[in-house]
CSV table of C-alpha atoms and ligand atoms in Angstrom, one decimal:
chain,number,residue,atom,x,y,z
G,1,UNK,CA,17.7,13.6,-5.7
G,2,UNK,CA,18.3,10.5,-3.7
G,3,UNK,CA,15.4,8.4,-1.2
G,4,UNK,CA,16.4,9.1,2.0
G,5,UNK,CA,17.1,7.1,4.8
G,6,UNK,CA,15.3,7.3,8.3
G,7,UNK,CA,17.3,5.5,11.4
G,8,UNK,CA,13.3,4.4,13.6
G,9,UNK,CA,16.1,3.6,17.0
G,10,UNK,CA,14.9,6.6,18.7
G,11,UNK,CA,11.6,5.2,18.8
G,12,UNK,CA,12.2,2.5,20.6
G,13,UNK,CA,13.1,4.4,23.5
G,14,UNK,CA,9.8,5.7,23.9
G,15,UNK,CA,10.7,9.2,24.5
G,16,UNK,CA,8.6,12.2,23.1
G,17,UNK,CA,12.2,13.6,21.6
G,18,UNK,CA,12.7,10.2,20.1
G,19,UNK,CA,9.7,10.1,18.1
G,20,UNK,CA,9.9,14.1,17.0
G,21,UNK,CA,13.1,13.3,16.0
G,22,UNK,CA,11.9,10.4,13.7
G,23,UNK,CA,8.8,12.7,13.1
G,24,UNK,CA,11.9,15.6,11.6
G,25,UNK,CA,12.6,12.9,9.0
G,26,UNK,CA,9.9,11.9,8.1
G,27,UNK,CA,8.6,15.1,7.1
G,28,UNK,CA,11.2,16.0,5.2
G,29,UNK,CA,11.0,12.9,3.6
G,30,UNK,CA,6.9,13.3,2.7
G,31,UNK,CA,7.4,17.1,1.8
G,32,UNK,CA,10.3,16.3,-0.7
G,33,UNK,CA,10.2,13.1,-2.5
G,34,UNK,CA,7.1,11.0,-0.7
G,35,UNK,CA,9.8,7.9,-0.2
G,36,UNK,CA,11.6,6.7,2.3
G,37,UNK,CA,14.1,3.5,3.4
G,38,UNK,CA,13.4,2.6,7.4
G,39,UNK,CA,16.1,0.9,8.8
G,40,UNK,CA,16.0,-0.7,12.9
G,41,UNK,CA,12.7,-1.6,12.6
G,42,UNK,CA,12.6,-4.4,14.3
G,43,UNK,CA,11.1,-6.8,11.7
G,44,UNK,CA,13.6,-9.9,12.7
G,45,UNK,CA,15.1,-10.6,9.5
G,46,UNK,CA,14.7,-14.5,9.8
G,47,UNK,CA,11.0,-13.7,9.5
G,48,UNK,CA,11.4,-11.5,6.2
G,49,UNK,CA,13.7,-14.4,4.5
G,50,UNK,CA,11.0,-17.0,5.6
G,51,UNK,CA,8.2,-15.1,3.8
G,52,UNK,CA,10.4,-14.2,0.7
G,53,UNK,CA,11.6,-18.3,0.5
G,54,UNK,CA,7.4,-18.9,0.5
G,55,UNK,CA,6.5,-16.6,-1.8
G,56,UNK,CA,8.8,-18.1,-4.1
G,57,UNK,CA,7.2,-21.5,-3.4
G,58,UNK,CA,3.9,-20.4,-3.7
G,59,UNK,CA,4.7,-18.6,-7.2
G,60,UNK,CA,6.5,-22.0,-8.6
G,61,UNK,CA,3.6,-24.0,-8.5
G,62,UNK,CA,1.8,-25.0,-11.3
G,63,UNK,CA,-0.9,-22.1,-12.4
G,64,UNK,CA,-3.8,-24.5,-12.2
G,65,UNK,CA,-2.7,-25.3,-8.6
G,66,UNK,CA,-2.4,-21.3,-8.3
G,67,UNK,CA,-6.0,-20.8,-9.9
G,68,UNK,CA,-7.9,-22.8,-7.2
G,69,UNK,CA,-7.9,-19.9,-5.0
G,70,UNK,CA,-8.2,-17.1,-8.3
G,71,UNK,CA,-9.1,-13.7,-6.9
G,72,UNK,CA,-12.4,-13.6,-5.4
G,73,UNK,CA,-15.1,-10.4,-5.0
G,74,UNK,CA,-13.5,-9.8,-2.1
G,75,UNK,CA,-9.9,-9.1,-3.5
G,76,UNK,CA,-8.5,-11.9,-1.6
G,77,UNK,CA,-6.5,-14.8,-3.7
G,78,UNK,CA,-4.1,-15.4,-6.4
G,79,UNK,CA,-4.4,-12.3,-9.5
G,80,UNK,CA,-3.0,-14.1,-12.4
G,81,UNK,CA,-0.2,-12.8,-14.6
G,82,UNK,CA,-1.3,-9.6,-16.5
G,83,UNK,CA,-4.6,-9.4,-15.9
G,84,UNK,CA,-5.4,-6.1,-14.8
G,85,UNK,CA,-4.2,-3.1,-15.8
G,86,UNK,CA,-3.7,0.3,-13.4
G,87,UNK,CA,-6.1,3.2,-14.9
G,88,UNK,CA,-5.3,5.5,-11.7
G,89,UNK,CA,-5.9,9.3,-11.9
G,90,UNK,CA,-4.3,10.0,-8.9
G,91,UNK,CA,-2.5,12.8,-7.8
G,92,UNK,CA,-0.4,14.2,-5.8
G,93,UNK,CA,1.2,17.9,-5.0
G,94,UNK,CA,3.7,19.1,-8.2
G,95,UNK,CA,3.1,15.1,-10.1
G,96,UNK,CA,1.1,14.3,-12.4
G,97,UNK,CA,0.2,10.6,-12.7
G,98,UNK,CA,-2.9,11.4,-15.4
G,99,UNK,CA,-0.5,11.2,-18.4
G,100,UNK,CA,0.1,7.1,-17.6
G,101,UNK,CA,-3.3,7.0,-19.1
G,102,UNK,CA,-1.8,7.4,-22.5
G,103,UNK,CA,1.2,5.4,-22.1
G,104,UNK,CA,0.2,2.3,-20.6
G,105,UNK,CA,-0.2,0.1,-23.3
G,106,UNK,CA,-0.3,-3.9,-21.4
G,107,UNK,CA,-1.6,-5.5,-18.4
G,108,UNK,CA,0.4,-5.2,-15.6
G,109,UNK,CA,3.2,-8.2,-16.3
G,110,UNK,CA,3.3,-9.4,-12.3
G,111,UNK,CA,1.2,-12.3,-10.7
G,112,UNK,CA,0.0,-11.7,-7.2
G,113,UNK,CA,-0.9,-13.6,-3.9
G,114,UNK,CA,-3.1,-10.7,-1.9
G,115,UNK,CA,-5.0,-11.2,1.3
G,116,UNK,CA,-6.5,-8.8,3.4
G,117,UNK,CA,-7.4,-7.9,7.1
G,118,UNK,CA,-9.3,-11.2,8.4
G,119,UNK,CA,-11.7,-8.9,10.6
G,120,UNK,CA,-15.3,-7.8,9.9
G,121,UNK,CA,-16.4,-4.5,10.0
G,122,UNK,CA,-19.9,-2.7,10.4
G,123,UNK,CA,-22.5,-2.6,12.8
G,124,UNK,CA,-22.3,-5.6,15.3
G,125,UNK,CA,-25.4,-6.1,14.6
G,126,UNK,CA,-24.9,-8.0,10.8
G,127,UNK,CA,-24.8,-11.8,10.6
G,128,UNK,CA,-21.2,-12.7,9.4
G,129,UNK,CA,-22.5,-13.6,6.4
G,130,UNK,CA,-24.2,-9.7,5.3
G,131,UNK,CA,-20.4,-8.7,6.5
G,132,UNK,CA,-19.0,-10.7,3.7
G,133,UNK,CA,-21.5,-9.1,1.0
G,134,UNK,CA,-19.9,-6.0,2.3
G,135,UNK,CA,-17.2,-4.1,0.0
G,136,UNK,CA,-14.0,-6.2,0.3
G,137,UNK,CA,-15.2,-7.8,3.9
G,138,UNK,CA,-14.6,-11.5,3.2
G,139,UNK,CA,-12.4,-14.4,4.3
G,140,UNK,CA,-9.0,-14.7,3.3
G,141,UNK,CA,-7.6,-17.9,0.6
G,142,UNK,CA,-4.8,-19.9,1.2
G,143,UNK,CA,-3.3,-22.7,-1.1
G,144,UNK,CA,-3.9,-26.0,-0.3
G,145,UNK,CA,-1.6,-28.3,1.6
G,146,UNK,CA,0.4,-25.1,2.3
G,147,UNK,CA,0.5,-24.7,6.4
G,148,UNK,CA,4.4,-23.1,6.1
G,149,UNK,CA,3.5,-21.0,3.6
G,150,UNK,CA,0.3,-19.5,6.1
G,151,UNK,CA,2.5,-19.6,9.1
G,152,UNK,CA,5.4,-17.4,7.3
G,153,UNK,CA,2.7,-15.2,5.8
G,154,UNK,CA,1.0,-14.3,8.9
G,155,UNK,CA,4.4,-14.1,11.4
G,156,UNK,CA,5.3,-11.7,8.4
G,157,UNK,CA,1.9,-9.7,8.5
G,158,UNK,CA,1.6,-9.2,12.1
G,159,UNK,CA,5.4,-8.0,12.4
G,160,UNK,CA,4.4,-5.7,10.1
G,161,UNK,CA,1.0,-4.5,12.1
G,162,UNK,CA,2.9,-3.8,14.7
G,163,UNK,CA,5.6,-1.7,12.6
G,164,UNK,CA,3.0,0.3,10.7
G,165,UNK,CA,1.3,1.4,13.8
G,166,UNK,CA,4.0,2.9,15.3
G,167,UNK,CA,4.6,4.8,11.2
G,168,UNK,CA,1.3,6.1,11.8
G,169,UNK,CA,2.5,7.6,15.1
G,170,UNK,CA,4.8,8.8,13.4
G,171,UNK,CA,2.6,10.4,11.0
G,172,UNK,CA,0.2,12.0,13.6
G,173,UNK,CA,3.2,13.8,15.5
G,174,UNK,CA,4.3,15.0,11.4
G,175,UNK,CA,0.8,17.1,12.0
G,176,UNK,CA,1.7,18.2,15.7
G,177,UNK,CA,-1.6,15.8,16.5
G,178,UNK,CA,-1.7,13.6,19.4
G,179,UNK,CA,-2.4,10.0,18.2
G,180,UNK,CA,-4.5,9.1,21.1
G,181,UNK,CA,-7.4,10.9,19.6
G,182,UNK,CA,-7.5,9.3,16.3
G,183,UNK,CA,-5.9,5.6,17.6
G,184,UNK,CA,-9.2,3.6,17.7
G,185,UNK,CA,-9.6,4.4,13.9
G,186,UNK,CA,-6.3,1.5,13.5
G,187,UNK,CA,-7.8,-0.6,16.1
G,188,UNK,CA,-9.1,-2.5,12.8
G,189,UNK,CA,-7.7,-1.0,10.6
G,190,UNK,CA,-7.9,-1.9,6.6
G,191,UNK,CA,-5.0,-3.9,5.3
G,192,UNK,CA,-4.1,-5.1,2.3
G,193,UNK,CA,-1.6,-7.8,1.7
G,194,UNK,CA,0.5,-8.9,-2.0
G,195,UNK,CA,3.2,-10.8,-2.5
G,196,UNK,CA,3.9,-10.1,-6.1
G,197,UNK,CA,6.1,-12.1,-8.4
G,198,UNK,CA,7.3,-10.4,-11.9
G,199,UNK,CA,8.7,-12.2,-14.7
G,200,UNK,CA,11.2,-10.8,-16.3
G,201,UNK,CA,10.3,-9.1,-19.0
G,202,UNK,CA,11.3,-10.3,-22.7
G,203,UNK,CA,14.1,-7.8,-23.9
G,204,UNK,CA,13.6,-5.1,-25.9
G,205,UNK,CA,11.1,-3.9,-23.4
G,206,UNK,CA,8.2,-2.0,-25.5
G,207,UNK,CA,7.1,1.3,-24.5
G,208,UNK,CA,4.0,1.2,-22.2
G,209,UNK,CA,4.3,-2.2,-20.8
G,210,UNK,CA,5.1,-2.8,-17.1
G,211,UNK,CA,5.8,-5.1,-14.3
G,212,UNK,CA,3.8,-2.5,-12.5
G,213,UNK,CA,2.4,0.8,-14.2
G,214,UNK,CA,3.5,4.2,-12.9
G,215,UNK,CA,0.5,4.8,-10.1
G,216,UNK,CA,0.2,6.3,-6.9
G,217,UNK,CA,-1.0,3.5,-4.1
G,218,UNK,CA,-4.4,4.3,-2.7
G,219,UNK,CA,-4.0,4.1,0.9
G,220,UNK,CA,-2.2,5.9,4.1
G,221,UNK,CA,1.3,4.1,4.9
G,222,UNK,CA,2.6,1.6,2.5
G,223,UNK,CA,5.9,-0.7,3.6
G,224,UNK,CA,7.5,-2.6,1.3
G,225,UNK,CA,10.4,-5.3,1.0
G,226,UNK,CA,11.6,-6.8,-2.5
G,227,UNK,CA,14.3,-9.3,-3.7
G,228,UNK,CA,18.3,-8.1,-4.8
G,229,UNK,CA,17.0,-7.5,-8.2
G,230,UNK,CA,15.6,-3.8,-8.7
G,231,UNK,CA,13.3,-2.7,-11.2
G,232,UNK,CA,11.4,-0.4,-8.4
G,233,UNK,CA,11.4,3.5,-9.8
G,234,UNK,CA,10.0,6.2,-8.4
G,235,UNK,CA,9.3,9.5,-10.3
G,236,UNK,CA,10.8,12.7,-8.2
G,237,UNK,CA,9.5,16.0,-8.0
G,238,UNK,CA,11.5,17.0,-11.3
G,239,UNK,CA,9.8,14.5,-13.3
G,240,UNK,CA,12.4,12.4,-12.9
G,241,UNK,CA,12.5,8.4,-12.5
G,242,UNK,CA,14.8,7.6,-10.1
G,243,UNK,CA,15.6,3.8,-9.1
G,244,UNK,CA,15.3,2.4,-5.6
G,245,UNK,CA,16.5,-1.0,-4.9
G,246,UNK,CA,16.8,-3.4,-2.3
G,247,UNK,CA,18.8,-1.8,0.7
G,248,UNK,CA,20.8,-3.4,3.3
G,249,UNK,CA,21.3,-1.7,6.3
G,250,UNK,CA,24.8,-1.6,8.1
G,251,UNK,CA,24.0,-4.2,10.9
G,252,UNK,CA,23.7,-6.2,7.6
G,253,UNK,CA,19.2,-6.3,7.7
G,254,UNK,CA,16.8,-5.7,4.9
G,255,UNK,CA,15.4,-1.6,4.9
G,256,UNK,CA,12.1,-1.2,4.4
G,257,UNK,CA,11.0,1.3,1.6
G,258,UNK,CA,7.8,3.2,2.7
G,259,UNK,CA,5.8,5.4,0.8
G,260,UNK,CA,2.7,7.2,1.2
G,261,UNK,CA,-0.8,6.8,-0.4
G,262,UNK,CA,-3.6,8.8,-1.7
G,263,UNK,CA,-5.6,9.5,1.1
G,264,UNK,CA,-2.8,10.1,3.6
G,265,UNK,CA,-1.6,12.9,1.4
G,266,UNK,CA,-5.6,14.0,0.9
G,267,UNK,CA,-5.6,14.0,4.5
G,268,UNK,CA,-2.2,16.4,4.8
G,269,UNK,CA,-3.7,18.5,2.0
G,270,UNK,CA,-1.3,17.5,-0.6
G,271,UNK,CA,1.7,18.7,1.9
G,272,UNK,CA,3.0,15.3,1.9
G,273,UNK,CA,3.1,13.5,-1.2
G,274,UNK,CA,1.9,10.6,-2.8
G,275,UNK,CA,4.9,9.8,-4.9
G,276,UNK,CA,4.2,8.1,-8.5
G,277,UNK,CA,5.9,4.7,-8.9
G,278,UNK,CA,6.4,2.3,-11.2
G,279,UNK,CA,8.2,-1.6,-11.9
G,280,UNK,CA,10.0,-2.5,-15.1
G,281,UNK,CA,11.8,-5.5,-14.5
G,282,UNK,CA,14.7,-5.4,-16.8
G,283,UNK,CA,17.1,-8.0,-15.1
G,284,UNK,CA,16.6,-11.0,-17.2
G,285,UNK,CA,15.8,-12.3,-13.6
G,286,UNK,CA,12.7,-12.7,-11.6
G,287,UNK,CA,11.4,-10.3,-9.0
G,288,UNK,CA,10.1,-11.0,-6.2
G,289,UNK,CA,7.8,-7.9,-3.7
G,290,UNK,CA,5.8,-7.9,-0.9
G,291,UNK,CA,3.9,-4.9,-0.2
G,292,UNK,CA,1.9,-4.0,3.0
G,293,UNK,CA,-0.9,-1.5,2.6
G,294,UNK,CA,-1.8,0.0,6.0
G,295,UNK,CA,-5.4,2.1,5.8
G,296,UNK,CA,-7.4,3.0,8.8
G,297,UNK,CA,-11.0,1.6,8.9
G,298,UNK,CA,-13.5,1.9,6.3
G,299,UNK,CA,-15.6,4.2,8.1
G,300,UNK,CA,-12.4,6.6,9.0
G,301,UNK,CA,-13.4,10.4,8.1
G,302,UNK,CA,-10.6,11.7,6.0
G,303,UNK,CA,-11.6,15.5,6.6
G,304,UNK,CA,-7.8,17.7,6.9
G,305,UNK,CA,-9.1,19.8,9.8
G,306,UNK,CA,-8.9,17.0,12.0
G,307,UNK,CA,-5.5,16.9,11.5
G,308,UNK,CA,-5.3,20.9,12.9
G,309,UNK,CA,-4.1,23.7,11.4
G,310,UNK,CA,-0.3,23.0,10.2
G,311,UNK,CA,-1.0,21.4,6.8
G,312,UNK,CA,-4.3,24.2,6.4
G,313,UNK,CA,-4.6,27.2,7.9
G,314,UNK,CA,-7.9,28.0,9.9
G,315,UNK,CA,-8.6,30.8,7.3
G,316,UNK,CA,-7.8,28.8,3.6
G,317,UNK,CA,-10.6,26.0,2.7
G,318,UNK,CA,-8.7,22.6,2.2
G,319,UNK,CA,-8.2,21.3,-1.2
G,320,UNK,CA,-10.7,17.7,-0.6
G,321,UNK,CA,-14.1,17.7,0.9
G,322,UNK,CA,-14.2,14.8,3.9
G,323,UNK,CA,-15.0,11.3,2.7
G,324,UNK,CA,-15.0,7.8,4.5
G,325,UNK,CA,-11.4,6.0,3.7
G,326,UNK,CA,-14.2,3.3,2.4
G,327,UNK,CA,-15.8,5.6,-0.2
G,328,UNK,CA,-12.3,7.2,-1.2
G,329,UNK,CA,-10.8,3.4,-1.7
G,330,UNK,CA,-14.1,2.1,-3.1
G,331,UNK,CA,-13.4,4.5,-6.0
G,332,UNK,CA,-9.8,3.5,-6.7
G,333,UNK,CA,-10.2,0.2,-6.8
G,334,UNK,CA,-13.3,0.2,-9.0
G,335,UNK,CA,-11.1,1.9,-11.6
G,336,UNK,CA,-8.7,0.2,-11.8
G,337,UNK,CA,-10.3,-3.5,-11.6
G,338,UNK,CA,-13.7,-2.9,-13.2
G,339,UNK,CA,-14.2,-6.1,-14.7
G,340,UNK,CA,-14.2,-7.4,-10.9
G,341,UNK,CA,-16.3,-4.8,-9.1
G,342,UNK,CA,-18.5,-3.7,-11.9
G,343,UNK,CA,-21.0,-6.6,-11.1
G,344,UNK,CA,-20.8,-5.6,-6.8
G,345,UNK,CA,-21.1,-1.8,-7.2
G,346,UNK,CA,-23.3,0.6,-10.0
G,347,UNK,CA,-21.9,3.9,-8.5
G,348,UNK,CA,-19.4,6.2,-9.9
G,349,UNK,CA,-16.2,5.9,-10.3
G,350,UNK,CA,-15.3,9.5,-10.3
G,351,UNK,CA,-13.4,11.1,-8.0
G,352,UNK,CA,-15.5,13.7,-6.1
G,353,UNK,CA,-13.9,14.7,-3.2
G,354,UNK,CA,-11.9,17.1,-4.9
G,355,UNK,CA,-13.3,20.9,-3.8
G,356,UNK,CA,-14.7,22.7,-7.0
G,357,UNK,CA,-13.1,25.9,-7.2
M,401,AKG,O1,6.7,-4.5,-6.4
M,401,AKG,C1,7.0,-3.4,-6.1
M,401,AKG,O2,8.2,-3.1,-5.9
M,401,AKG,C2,6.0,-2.2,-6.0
M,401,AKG,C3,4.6,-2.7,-6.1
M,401,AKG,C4,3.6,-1.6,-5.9
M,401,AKG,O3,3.9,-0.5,-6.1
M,401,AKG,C5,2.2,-1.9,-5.6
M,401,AKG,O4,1.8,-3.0,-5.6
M,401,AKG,O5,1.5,-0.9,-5.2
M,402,FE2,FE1,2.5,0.9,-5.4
C-alpha cells in the first residue's frame, strides 16, 4: 500500500468540477489509508525553506535560552526534550492504537516550539484577561531577540491558514455538504502550531522508545512538512508500518503530507480515517518537522448528521454522540499531558462520546 498523491491545481481554478475532482481523491485517500502527499499547493517554497532554516536556529540555541519561554498552561512555548509521553486511546475504523499503551516505554525523544491561534474566543463579553484563564486561550511565546525567526513563523502559519481552509472545502464537498453552512465555524478556527526537532536516536534503538509514539492526532486536518531525513511511519490498514518521507514534487517543491484527526473522522463516522503514526528517527542525523493542526472553533458541534446522510444513513444511529471540538480536544490533551493540565481541569479524562451499545 503506498500514500497517495493528490495534484490541488484543479482547485485553483475555482470550478465546482475542479474541486469534486480534488474531493474524488481525497476520499479515496481518507477511506483507504487516512494519508495523503498534496502537491501545487501554493505554499511558495522560499517561505517553507525560511521557516525550516529558523527552526533549526531556534533548536541550536542553548537550552537555558530555550527554557525562558518553557511551555506554559496555555500550551504555547518551548516542550523540552522527552518530556511527555503520548497515552492516546484513540481510534479509528479497522486500527487499533490502544495496544501503544503497552509498548511505549520513554518519553517522546523530540523537543518542540508550539504556538497556537493568537485569537480569543468566548462570549465578547469576558475581559481579555478571563479569556486567558480559558482552556488553551492565552498569548503566544517567542524567543527573545528573535524578530526573523517570528517573521518566518508567522509568513509560514498564515500560508498555511489559507491552504487548510481550502482542505476543509475539500473535506465538506467529501460529504456532498456545501461549506457555506458550516464556514463561520473556521472563521476562528483552533490551531495548533510545532516545530519539532528529533535527535537522533542512540543506535540500537530499544523497543518502545520514540521520536514520536504511534498516535492518532486529535484534530480535523493536519498538514505537515519535514526535513530529507525520514523517520515518519504510518501504520496501514493491514497493520502495517509503512514509511513516508520527504516528497519533492516534479516542478521540484516540497509536498505536503496531510492526514486526518480524531474528530474529523468522529465527524464522518469512522468512514474516513484517522491513521496511526509514529517517528523513529534512525538516521544518525537530526530531524527536523513542522506540523499544522487545523481544528474548527472550540465551540464547533461535532454531531455526524450535520454532515447529511452519506457517511450515516437517516435510519442507522451514528457511532459518537455530538460534543463541542473543545470538550472532545480538552480530553485528549489532558491525557496525554496530565502533569500540565491536571492543576487547570478536575474532570474526566474519559472518552465519552462514544454511543453505548
Ligand atoms: O514529526 C513528524 O513527522 C510527525 C509529528 C506528529 O505526528 C505530531 O506532532 O502529531
Ligand atoms: Fe501526529
Amino acid at each position: 500500500m503506498t500514500i497517495p498523491i493528490i495534484d490541488l491545481s484543479p482547485l485553483w481554478d475555482s470550478s465546482s468540477s475542479g474541486l469534486s475532482k480534488v474531493a474524488q481523491e481525497f476520499t479515496y485517500a481518507f477511506q483507504e489509508i487516512g494519508f495523503a502527499y498534496i502537491v501545487n499547493h501554493r505554499v511558495p517554497q522560499s517561505i517553507i525553506n525560511e521557516v525550516f532554516c529558523q527552526h533549526r536556529r531556534f533548536h541550536a540555541l542553548p537550552l537555558e535560552e530555550k527554557n525562558k519561554i518553557r511551555l506554559n498552561q496555555w500550551h504555547r512555548g518551548y516542550l523540552p526534550l522527552a518530556s511527555y509521553q503520548i497515552k492516546s486511546e484513540s481510534k479509528s475504523k479497522g486500527i487499533l492504537v490502544e495496544d501503544t499503551k503497552v509498548i511505549v516505554k520513554a518519553p517522546n525523544q523530540s523537543e518542540s516550539f508550539i504556538i497556537n491561534h493568537e485569537h480569543f474566543e468566548g462570549p465578547s463579553d469576558l475581559k481579555e484577561e478571563e479569556l486567558y484563564n480559558r482552556f488553551i486561550q492565552g498569548p503566544n511565546q517567542w524567543p527573545h531577540g528573535m524578530p526573523d525567526f517570528r517573521e518566518a513563523v508567522l509568513s509560514y502559519y498564515h500560508e498555511l491558514e489559507k491552504l487548510a481552509l481550502e482542505l476543509t472545502k475539500v473535506f465538506f464537498a467529501t460529504s456532498q455538504t456545501d461549506f457555506s453552512r458550516f464556514a463561520k465555524h473556521f472563521e476562528r478556527p483552533s490551531i495548533g502550531f510545532r516545530m519539532l526537532h528529533y535527535p537522533p536516536q542512540p543506535s540500537p534503538i530499544p523497543e518502545g522508545v520514540f521520536g514520536s509514539a504511534p498516535h492518532c492526532d486529535y484534530g480535523f486536518i493536519t498538514i505537515l512538512a519535514q526535513d530529507d531525513i525520514g523517520g515518519l511511519e504510518v501504520k496501514t490498514p493491514n497493520g502495517e508500518w509503512i514509511s513516508a518521507p520527504n516528497m519533492i514534487s516534479s516542478n521540484g517543491e516540497s509536498a505536503f503530507l496531510i492526514n486526518l484527526g480524531d474528530s474529523a473522522s468522529k465527524w464522518t463516522n469512522d468512514c474516513l480515517r484517522a491513521t496511526p503514526h509514529r517517528v523513529i528517527n534512525r538516521s544518525g542525523r537530526d530531524r527536523y518537522s513542522i506540523v499544522f493542526f487545523w481544528d474548527p472553533q472550540l465551540d464547533f458541534p461535532i454531531d455526524t448528521r450535520d454532515l447529511g446522510t452519506r457517511w450515516c444513513p437517516a435510519e442507522q444511529k451514528p457511532n459518537y454522540e455530538p460534543q463541542t471540538y473543545g470538550q472532545h480536544l480538552k480530553k485528549l490533551l489532558s491525557r496525554n499531558y496530565d502533569e500540565l493540565y491536571k492543576t487547570i481541569d478536575g474532570t474526566s479524562n474519559k472518552d465519552d462520546s462514544k454511543v453505548k451499545s
